[in-house]
Structures are given as structure tokens and as C-alpha cells.
Coordinates of C-alpha atoms in Angstrom, one line a residue:
M1 CA -20.1 -20.6 -6.8
K2 CA -21.2 -17.2 -5.9
R3 CA -23.5 -16.9 -2.9
A4 CA -25.6 -14.1 -1.5
I5 CA -23.8 -11.7 0.8
Y6 CA -24.0 -12.9 4.4
L7 CA -23.1 -10.9 7.4
G8 CA -21.7 -13.1 10.2
T9 CA -22.2 -12.3 13.8
A10 CA -20.5 -15.1 15.7
F11 CA -17.4 -14.2 17.7
I12 CA -14.3 -16.0 16.6
L13 CA -11.0 -16.5 18.5
V14 CA -8.4 -13.9 18.0
F15 CA -5.9 -15.9 16.0
L16 CA -8.2 -18.1 14.0
I17 CA -6.7 -18.4 10.5
A18 CA -8.9 -20.0 7.9
S19 CA -10.3 -20.7 4.5
C20 CA -10.1 -22.1 1.0
T21 CA -11.3 -25.4 -0.4
K22 CA -11.5 -26.0 -4.0
D23 CA -11.5 -29.5 -5.3
Q24 CA -9.8 -29.0 -8.7
I25 CA -6.1 -30.0 -8.7
N26 CA -4.2 -29.1 -11.8
S27 CA -1.7 -31.8 -12.9
D28 CA 0.9 -29.5 -14.6
S29 CA 2.2 -28.2 -11.3
S30 CA 5.0 -30.8 -11.0
P31 CA 8.5 -29.6 -10.0
L32 CA 11.2 -29.2 -12.7
E33 CA 13.8 -32.0 -12.8
K34 CA 16.5 -31.4 -10.2
L35 CA 19.9 -30.5 -11.7
S36 CA 23.2 -31.3 -10.1
T37 CA 24.4 -28.0 -8.6
D38 CA 26.4 -26.6 -5.7
Q39 CA 23.7 -25.3 -3.4
S40 CA 26.3 -23.6 -1.2
S41 CA 27.2 -21.2 -4.0
S42 CA 27.1 -17.5 -2.8
E43 CA 26.1 -16.4 -6.3
Y44 CA 22.4 -15.8 -6.9
L45 CA 20.1 -14.3 -9.5
S46 CA 19.1 -10.8 -8.4
S47 CA 16.2 -10.1 -10.7
D48 CA 13.1 -11.7 -12.1
E49 CA 14.4 -11.4 -15.6
Q50 CA 17.6 -13.3 -14.7
I51 CA 15.5 -16.1 -13.1
L52 CA 13.2 -16.2 -16.1
E53 CA 16.2 -16.5 -18.4
A54 CA 17.6 -19.4 -16.3
L55 CA 14.3 -21.3 -16.7
N56 CA 14.8 -21.4 -20.5
I57 CA 11.0 -22.0 -21.0
E58 CA 10.2 -22.3 -24.7
D59 CA 6.4 -22.0 -24.6
K60 CA 5.6 -18.4 -25.4
E61 CA 2.4 -18.3 -23.4
T62 CA 4.2 -19.8 -20.4
K63 CA 7.1 -17.4 -20.6
R64 CA 5.0 -14.2 -21.0
A65 CA 5.6 -12.0 -18.0
Y66 CA 2.8 -10.3 -16.1
V67 CA 2.0 -6.7 -17.0
P68 CA -1.0 -4.7 -15.8
G69 CA -3.9 -5.3 -18.1
N70 CA -3.1 -9.1 -18.5
Q71 CA -4.9 -11.7 -16.4
S72 CA -4.9 -10.7 -12.7
S73 CA -5.4 -13.3 -10.0
V74 CA -5.7 -13.7 -6.3
Y75 CA -3.8 -16.5 -4.5
S76 CA -4.1 -18.1 -1.1
I77 CA -2.8 -21.4 0.5
S78 CA -5.1 -24.2 1.7
N79 CA -2.9 -25.1 4.7
E80 CA -4.3 -28.7 4.7
T81 CA -2.5 -31.5 6.5
S82 CA -2.8 -33.9 3.6
A83 CA -1.3 -31.6 0.9
N84 CA -0.8 -27.9 0.9
R85 CA -2.1 -26.2 -2.2
V86 CA -2.0 -22.7 -3.7
L87 CA -5.6 -21.7 -4.5
V88 CA -6.1 -19.5 -7.6
F89 CA -9.0 -17.1 -8.3
N90 CA -9.0 -15.1 -11.5
R91 CA -10.1 -11.5 -11.3
N92 CA -12.8 -10.2 -13.6
S93 CA -12.9 -6.7 -15.0
D94 CA -15.5 -5.7 -12.4
G95 CA -13.3 -6.9 -9.5
T96 CA -15.2 -10.1 -8.8
L97 CA -13.5 -13.4 -8.6
T98 CA -13.8 -16.7 -10.5
E99 CA -12.3 -20.0 -9.2
A100 CA -9.3 -21.1 -11.4
G101 CA -8.1 -24.3 -9.7
S102 CA -5.3 -25.1 -7.2
Y103 CA -1.7 -26.3 -7.4
H104 CA 0.2 -28.6 -5.0
T105 CA 3.1 -27.0 -3.2
G106 CA 4.8 -30.4 -2.7
G107 CA 4.5 -29.8 1.1
T108 CA 1.9 -29.8 3.8
G109 CA 0.0 -27.5 6.0
T110 CA -1.0 -27.7 9.7
G111 CA -4.8 -27.6 9.4
E112 CA -4.7 -25.0 12.2
G113 CA -4.6 -21.3 12.6
L114 CA -1.2 -19.9 12.0
G115 CA -1.4 -16.5 13.7
N116 CA 0.4 -14.9 10.8
Q117 CA 0.3 -12.5 7.9
G118 CA 2.2 -13.1 4.6
A119 CA 2.0 -16.9 3.9
L120 CA 2.6 -16.1 0.3
T121 CA 4.5 -13.4 -1.6
L122 CA 5.1 -12.3 -5.2
S123 CA 8.4 -11.4 -6.8
D124 CA 9.1 -7.8 -7.8
N125 CA 7.6 -8.1 -11.3
K126 CA 4.9 -10.5 -10.2
I127 CA 6.4 -13.3 -12.3
F128 CA 7.1 -15.7 -9.4
L129 CA 5.2 -16.8 -6.3
F130 CA 6.7 -18.1 -3.0
A131 CA 4.6 -19.9 -0.4
V132 CA 5.2 -21.5 3.0
N133 CA 4.4 -25.1 3.9
P134 CA 3.9 -24.9 7.7
G135 CA 3.3 -28.6 8.2
S136 CA 6.4 -29.9 6.4
N137 CA 8.7 -26.9 7.3
E138 CA 9.4 -26.0 3.7
I139 CA 8.9 -23.2 1.2
S140 CA 7.8 -23.6 -2.4
F141 CA 8.7 -21.6 -5.5
F142 CA 6.3 -21.2 -8.5
Y143 CA 6.4 -19.6 -11.9
I144 CA 3.2 -17.7 -12.8
R145 CA 2.1 -18.1 -16.4
G146 CA 0.5 -15.2 -18.3
N147 CA -3.0 -16.7 -17.6
G148 CA -2.4 -16.8 -13.8
S149 CA -1.8 -20.6 -13.6
L150 CA 1.2 -21.9 -11.7
L151 CA 4.2 -24.1 -12.4
L152 CA 6.0 -25.5 -9.3
L153 CA 9.7 -25.1 -9.8
D154 CA 11.3 -26.1 -6.5
K155 CA 10.9 -26.5 -2.7
I156 CA 13.4 -26.4 0.1
D157 CA 13.6 -26.8 3.9
S158 CA 12.6 -23.5 5.6
G159 CA 15.6 -23.5 7.9
G160 CA 13.5 -23.8 11.0
E161 CA 10.1 -24.9 12.4
L162 CA 6.6 -23.8 11.4
P163 CA 7.3 -21.3 8.6
V164 CA 4.4 -18.8 8.6
S165 CA 5.5 -15.7 6.6
I166 CA 7.7 -15.1 3.6
T167 CA 9.1 -12.0 1.8
Y168 CA 11.0 -11.2 -1.4
H169 CA 13.2 -8.4 -2.8
R170 CA 15.5 -8.5 -5.8
G171 CA 16.2 -12.2 -5.7
L172 CA 16.4 -12.6 -1.9
I173 CA 13.7 -14.6 -0.1
Y174 CA 13.4 -14.5 3.7
V175 CA 11.1 -16.7 5.7
L176 CA 9.9 -16.4 9.3
N177 CA 9.9 -19.7 11.3
S178 CA 7.7 -19.2 14.3
G179 CA 8.0 -22.7 15.8
G180 CA 10.6 -24.0 18.2
T181 CA 12.9 -21.1 19.3
G182 CA 11.9 -19.1 16.3
N183 CA 14.2 -17.6 13.6
I184 CA 14.5 -16.1 10.2
A185 CA 16.3 -17.7 7.3
G186 CA 17.4 -16.4 3.8
F187 CA 17.3 -18.1 0.4
A188 CA 18.0 -17.2 -3.2
V189 CA 17.7 -18.7 -6.7
N190 CA 20.8 -20.1 -8.5
H191 CA 21.6 -20.3 -12.2
H192 CA 19.6 -23.5 -12.5
A193 CA 16.5 -21.7 -11.2
Q194 CA 16.7 -23.7 -8.0
L195 CA 16.4 -22.5 -4.4
F196 CA 19.3 -22.6 -2.0
E197 CA 19.8 -21.4 1.5
L198 CA 22.2 -18.4 2.0
S199 CA 25.0 -19.1 4.3
D200 CA 25.0 -17.2 7.6
S201 CA 21.4 -16.0 7.0
R202 CA 19.7 -17.6 10.0
K203 CA 19.1 -15.2 12.8
D204 CA 17.2 -15.8 16.1
L205 CA 14.2 -13.7 17.1
S206 CA 14.4 -11.6 20.2
S207 CA 13.6 -14.6 22.5
D208 CA 12.4 -18.1 22.5
M209 CA 8.6 -18.5 21.9
A210 CA 8.4 -15.0 20.6
G211 CA 5.3 -15.7 18.5
G212 CA 6.5 -14.3 15.3
A213 CA 3.6 -13.2 13.0
Q214 CA 5.1 -11.6 9.9
I215 CA 8.4 -10.8 8.1
S216 CA 8.9 -8.2 5.4
F217 CA 11.6 -6.3 3.6
N218 CA 11.4 -2.5 3.9
G219 CA 10.9 -0.5 0.7
S220 CA 14.6 -0.3 -0.1
G221 CA 15.3 -4.0 0.6
K222 CA 18.0 -3.0 3.0
A223 CA 16.2 -4.0 6.2
L224 CA 13.9 -6.8 7.4
V225 CA 11.1 -6.3 9.9
V226 CA 9.4 -8.9 12.1
T227 CA 6.4 -8.6 14.5
E228 CA 6.5 -10.7 17.6
K229 CA 3.1 -11.2 19.3
A230 CA 4.2 -12.8 22.5
T231 CA 6.9 -10.3 23.4
N232 CA 5.2 -7.2 22.1
T233 CA 8.3 -6.4 20.1
I234 CA 9.1 -5.1 16.6
T235 CA 12.3 -6.9 15.6
S236 CA 14.5 -5.7 12.7
Y237 CA 17.7 -6.6 10.9
P238 CA 19.9 -4.6 8.4
V239 CA 20.6 -6.6 5.2
D240 CA 24.1 -6.2 3.8
A241 CA 25.2 -6.1 0.1
H242 CA 25.5 -9.9 0.0
G243 CA 21.9 -10.4 1.3
R244 CA 22.9 -11.4 4.8
P245 CA 21.1 -10.0 7.9
G246 CA 23.2 -8.1 10.5
M247 CA 22.7 -7.5 14.2
I248 CA 19.2 -7.8 15.6
H249 CA 17.5 -4.6 16.7
T250 CA 14.4 -4.6 19.0
F251 CA 11.8 -1.9 19.5
P252 CA 8.9 -2.1 22.0
S253 CA 5.5 -2.2 20.2
A254 CA 3.4 0.9 20.8
G255 CA 0.3 -1.3 21.3
M256 CA -0.2 -4.8 22.7
T257 CA 0.1 -7.9 20.5
P258 CA 1.6 -6.5 17.3
F259 CA 0.4 -8.7 14.5
G260 CA 0.2 -8.0 10.8
F261 CA 1.8 -5.0 9.0
S262 CA 2.1 -3.4 5.6
F263 CA 4.6 -1.0 4.1
G264 CA 3.3 2.2 2.6
R265 CA 5.7 4.3 0.6
G266 CA 9.4 3.8 1.3
N267 CA 10.3 2.7 4.7
T268 CA 7.1 3.6 6.6
F269 CA 5.0 0.6 7.8
F270 CA 1.7 0.2 9.7
V271 CA 1.1 -2.4 12.3
S272 CA -2.1 -3.8 13.7
E273 CA -2.2 -4.4 17.4
A274 CA -4.7 -7.0 18.6
A275 CA -4.5 -6.2 22.3
G276 CA -4.8 -9.9 23.1
G277 CA -8.3 -10.0 21.6
A278 CA -9.9 -7.7 24.2
D279 CA -13.2 -6.2 23.1
N280 CA -12.9 -2.8 21.4
A281 CA -9.2 -2.4 22.4
S282 CA -7.4 -2.8 19.1
T283 CA -5.0 -0.2 17.9
V284 CA -2.8 0.6 14.9
S285 CA 0.6 2.3 14.9
S286 CA 2.9 3.6 12.2
Y287 CA 6.7 3.2 12.2
F288 CA 9.8 4.0 10.2
V289 CA 12.7 1.6 9.7
S290 CA 16.0 2.9 8.5
N291 CA 18.2 1.1 6.0
W292 CA 20.4 0.3 9.1
G293 CA 17.5 -1.6 10.6
K294 CA 16.6 0.9 13.3
V295 CA 12.9 1.3 14.0
S296 CA 11.2 4.5 15.3
L297 CA 7.6 5.2 16.1
L298 CA 5.8 7.8 14.0
D299 CA 2.3 7.7 15.4
G300 CA 0.2 5.5 17.7
P301 CA -1.2 3.5 19.2
F302 CA -4.3 4.8 17.4
A303 CA -7.5 3.3 18.8
T304 CA -9.7 1.7 16.2
N305 CA -12.5 0.8 18.7
A306 CA -12.5 -2.7 17.2
S307 CA -11.7 -6.2 18.4
A308 CA -8.8 -8.4 17.4
A309 CA -7.3 -6.2 14.7
C310 CA -4.8 -8.6 13.1
W311 CA -4.2 -7.9 9.4
V312 CA -3.3 -4.8 7.4
A313 CA -3.4 -3.9 3.7
T314 CA -2.4 -0.5 2.1
T315 CA -3.2 1.2 -1.2
K316 CA -0.4 1.8 -3.7
N317 CA 0.2 5.4 -2.5
G318 CA 0.5 4.2 1.1
L319 CA -2.1 6.8 2.3
N320 CA -5.1 4.5 2.8
L321 CA -5.0 1.4 5.0
F322 CA -7.5 -1.3 5.8
V323 CA -7.4 -3.3 9.0
T324 CA -9.4 -6.5 9.4
N325 CA -10.9 -7.1 12.9
T326 CA -11.5 -10.8 13.5
G327 CA -13.3 -10.3 16.8
S328 CA -15.7 -7.6 15.8
N329 CA -16.3 -9.0 12.2
D330 CA -15.6 -5.7 10.4
V331 CA -12.9 -3.8 8.5
S332 CA -11.6 -0.4 9.6
S333 CA -10.6 2.2 7.0
L334 CA -7.8 4.5 8.1
V335 CA -5.9 7.3 6.3
A336 CA -2.2 8.3 6.8
T337 CA -0.2 11.4 6.0
K338 CA 3.1 11.2 4.3
M339 CA 4.6 11.6 7.8
G340 CA 2.7 8.5 9.1
E341 CA 0.1 10.4 11.1
L342 CA -3.1 8.3 11.4
D343 CA -6.8 9.1 11.4
F344 CA -10.1 7.5 10.5
G345 CA -11.2 7.2 6.9
N346 CA -14.7 6.5 5.7
D347 CA -16.1 9.1 8.2
G348 CA -14.9 6.8 11.0
N349 CA -17.3 4.0 10.0
T350 CA -16.3 0.4 9.9
T351 CA -17.5 -1.9 7.1
A352 CA -19.3 -5.1 8.1
S353 CA -17.7 -8.3 6.9
D354 CA -18.4 -11.9 6.7
M355 CA -17.5 -14.0 9.7
S356 CA -14.0 -13.6 11.1
P357 CA -12.1 -11.5 8.5
I358 CA -8.4 -12.3 8.4
D359 CA -5.9 -11.8 5.6
A360 CA -6.5 -8.9 3.2
A361 CA -4.9 -7.6 0.0
V362 CA -5.4 -4.6 -2.4
D363 CA -5.1 -4.9 -6.2
H364 CA -2.3 -3.0 -8.0
Q365 CA -4.6 -0.2 -9.1
S366 CA -6.0 0.3 -5.5
K367 CA -9.5 -0.1 -6.8
Y368 CA -10.5 -3.3 -4.9
L369 CA -9.9 -4.9 -1.5
Y370 CA -10.0 -8.7 -1.0
V371 CA -10.6 -10.2 2.4
L372 CA -10.2 -13.8 3.5
C373 CA -12.9 -14.7 6.0
G374 CA -12.1 -17.6 8.3
G375 CA -15.5 -18.0 10.0
D376 CA -17.3 -19.0 6.8
D377 CA -14.4 -19.9 4.5
S378 CA -14.8 -17.2 1.9
I379 CA -13.1 -14.4 0.1
V380 CA -15.1 -11.2 0.1
S381 CA -14.5 -8.5 -2.6
Y382 CA -14.9 -4.8 -2.0
E383 CA -14.7 -1.8 -4.2
I384 CA -12.6 1.0 -2.7
G385 CA -14.3 4.4 -2.8
E386 CA -13.4 7.9 -1.8
D387 CA -11.9 8.3 1.7
G388 CA -11.6 4.5 2.0
M389 CA -15.3 3.7 1.8
L390 CA -15.8 0.0 1.0
T391 CA -18.7 -1.4 -1.0
Q392 CA -19.1 -5.2 -1.0
I393 CA -19.5 -6.5 -4.5
D394 CA -18.9 -10.3 -4.4
T395 CA -18.3 -13.3 -2.2
E396 CA -16.4 -16.5 -3.3
S397 CA -17.3 -19.3 -0.8
G398 CA -16.4 -22.9 -0.2
L399 CA -12.7 -22.5 0.6
P400 CA -10.8 -25.0 2.7
D401 CA -11.0 -24.5 6.5
R402 CA -7.8 -22.8 7.9
A403 CA -6.6 -21.4 4.6
S404 CA -4.0 -18.6 5.0
G405 CA -2.5 -15.7 3.2
L406 CA -3.8 -13.5 0.3
V407 CA -1.9 -11.8 -2.5
V408 CA -3.1 -10.1 -5.7
R409 CA -1.2 -10.3 -8.9

């Protein structure tokens, strides 16, 4: 299902979120039988290994955990109104992708752009996958087999309206609900390998209709960060020893319309600023968040001279970052020092992309970049070269319209 590389030129609206339609539905993605349990229990499993043990899966192939060198896969969600699915693409040794089916989440999507980053996330050891269901206000919990296929374990109400972003750290799962008044909510996995909501974990955003775009733990797992597009605010919360968020902190965004972000090493993170979609006005800024949830600006706003910069992906060392520009149909390569100072990579050149590049993800070896393109419903693969130079090597097309999120296992 490969097609020739196509360079799109049409201008796409700033917050268009798209892609992913594969017709194959795998039947072994049914949830495990529910067990009778006290979902209000404050005890939770704090590691992938503990959750895996609770599953008590006998099949050796199914139970095999992921390690680098085993099958690596790329995942996205279809975000369809009829039935949300996780779309799976296996990675080949040369970085190209091969379609590997799809798995029902048990929930639904919206069929519309979500204005988000982080619709899916992986557990610490890449054994489990968590996905949002924006249409049915739920989150889903999957086990990832050694061959990259999925087993649906559980789903649960997201604790708010329109869940768009999800994050995980040592057994804790937090979701950003951007609909209604907007909030965050926390979850964990109990000893029956089922999801439950943490008491006292719901926290409001800085204001109603804040336009939350993404949530993520910092590197230590002791703070949560949220970008708010409508209020131009970086919101953060400390996380206590019991996994509950503390008092909200707000910090004014250095650039207009803070959107997606990615953590580099430790507690430094990089935020794309779409500037309301204005032509050639996008910026990127770097920040530090302490373990007490306080945010400080390191550098920025750094002008990228691109349009509608909305998504950010970083290499493993946190020193190279890639920003997808939906409006100008290209990808910016930037470099960062260990102190968060920003500059252009790739000699200041952008890399042309297929129509409307949105979500992006880097593989664990930082050799390949994958970009979801909403304008022509595709995933484009790039090889990462010296100084962040990108060489397009593959295109996987025919994804469903309005797919969202991209993670690499």
C-alpha cells in the first residue's frame, strides 16, 4: 500500500487533526472478563512488571515483554464516530512501515480534529498502551504482545468531557479532558489489572474553555504539565507520593497559542506555539518544570518562520527536536543545548512534507521520524541525519480521516 512520495501544497486549517483508515479489524482485542473488585481502593500497581504479573497470561508469546531489537511498531487512533480503533504499523529494519491491522478500543471518536497532542501513550517499559476515546469520554488500556499486536484489557470513563491527551508514569495514568469546563483526572491499575480512578485526582484547568491541548508527566514523574491554547498558558501541578495532583500553577506562554510539547532530558520541555495559525509567525520555546510544579522559561519564543507549528518530537538525548508545521506543510529541525537554548538545525532548512503534517514521533534509537499527515491521510517516514537533516524514505497511505496521535514502540 506504498505510494509515490507526494508533496502537498494545499493550505490546511491550523487545528486540523487527521488520518488512518485500515479495514482489517482483529478479533482478539476483546476486553478481559470483569472481576468483582473495589475500584475505590487507593492501592495501585506501580510498575509494568507488577501489572504484567497481575494479568497472569500463560501464553509465552503473549507475555513476552518488549525489548529493543524485538518487533517495533507505530500506533495511532482512528478517531471514528462509529468505533474508535488503534491502528498498528510494524516497523521494518530500514525504518519503513507495514500495515498490521487495527484493534477496537471499545469506545468512539469524534470524527473531527481534536487540536491535541498525545492521544496515545506507552507505559514505561513499552508493554502497555493507553488511548483516549474522545467521542465516548473514555480511556482504553491495552497489552502489547511481543509481535506488536494488541489485547484490550479495560476501559473506563475519562472523568470529564472530550479526552484528548493521556500520559503515564510508574503506574499512574493522567488524562486531559478539554471539553466542558476542562480538567485533568488520574487513574491507576489495581491487582486485577483493571483501571480505576484515583480519588481526589480531578483538577480544573486555569479557566473554563481553556482549550487544553496536551498533558504530560515531567521526567521525574513528580509534576504534570498542560498546554492551554485559548488562554496562552502553561498549567502545571505537583504530584504527591500518593499520585494525587496538588495546587495548580500557571505560567504565561512565551509565544501565542501553545500547543504540543515534548520533554527532552529530565524536566526540560519544548513547546510549539502556533500563533493562531498566522503565516510564518510560529515559534518554539523551552521551559523547565520543577518537581514542585513550578514552570520557568529557558529560551524563546524562537521564531521558526513557519505557519501553524503544532506538534513537537524530540530525540532520545533531548538535543534535537522536530516541529510539524500544518499551515506551511513542512517540518522544522531545531537543536537545543543542555540548558535549553534553541537554534536551527539542518542549516536552517525545513523539510517539505505531505499535506498538513500533524502528530510526530521518533523511534527509540533516534534514527527515524514518523509524521502523521492530515491532508492526505498518510504516515510519512524520515531518516534522521546529522544536524537533524531529514530524508523521506516511505509513505503509508489510506488512513482514516481525522486520525490522531502517534507513538513508536
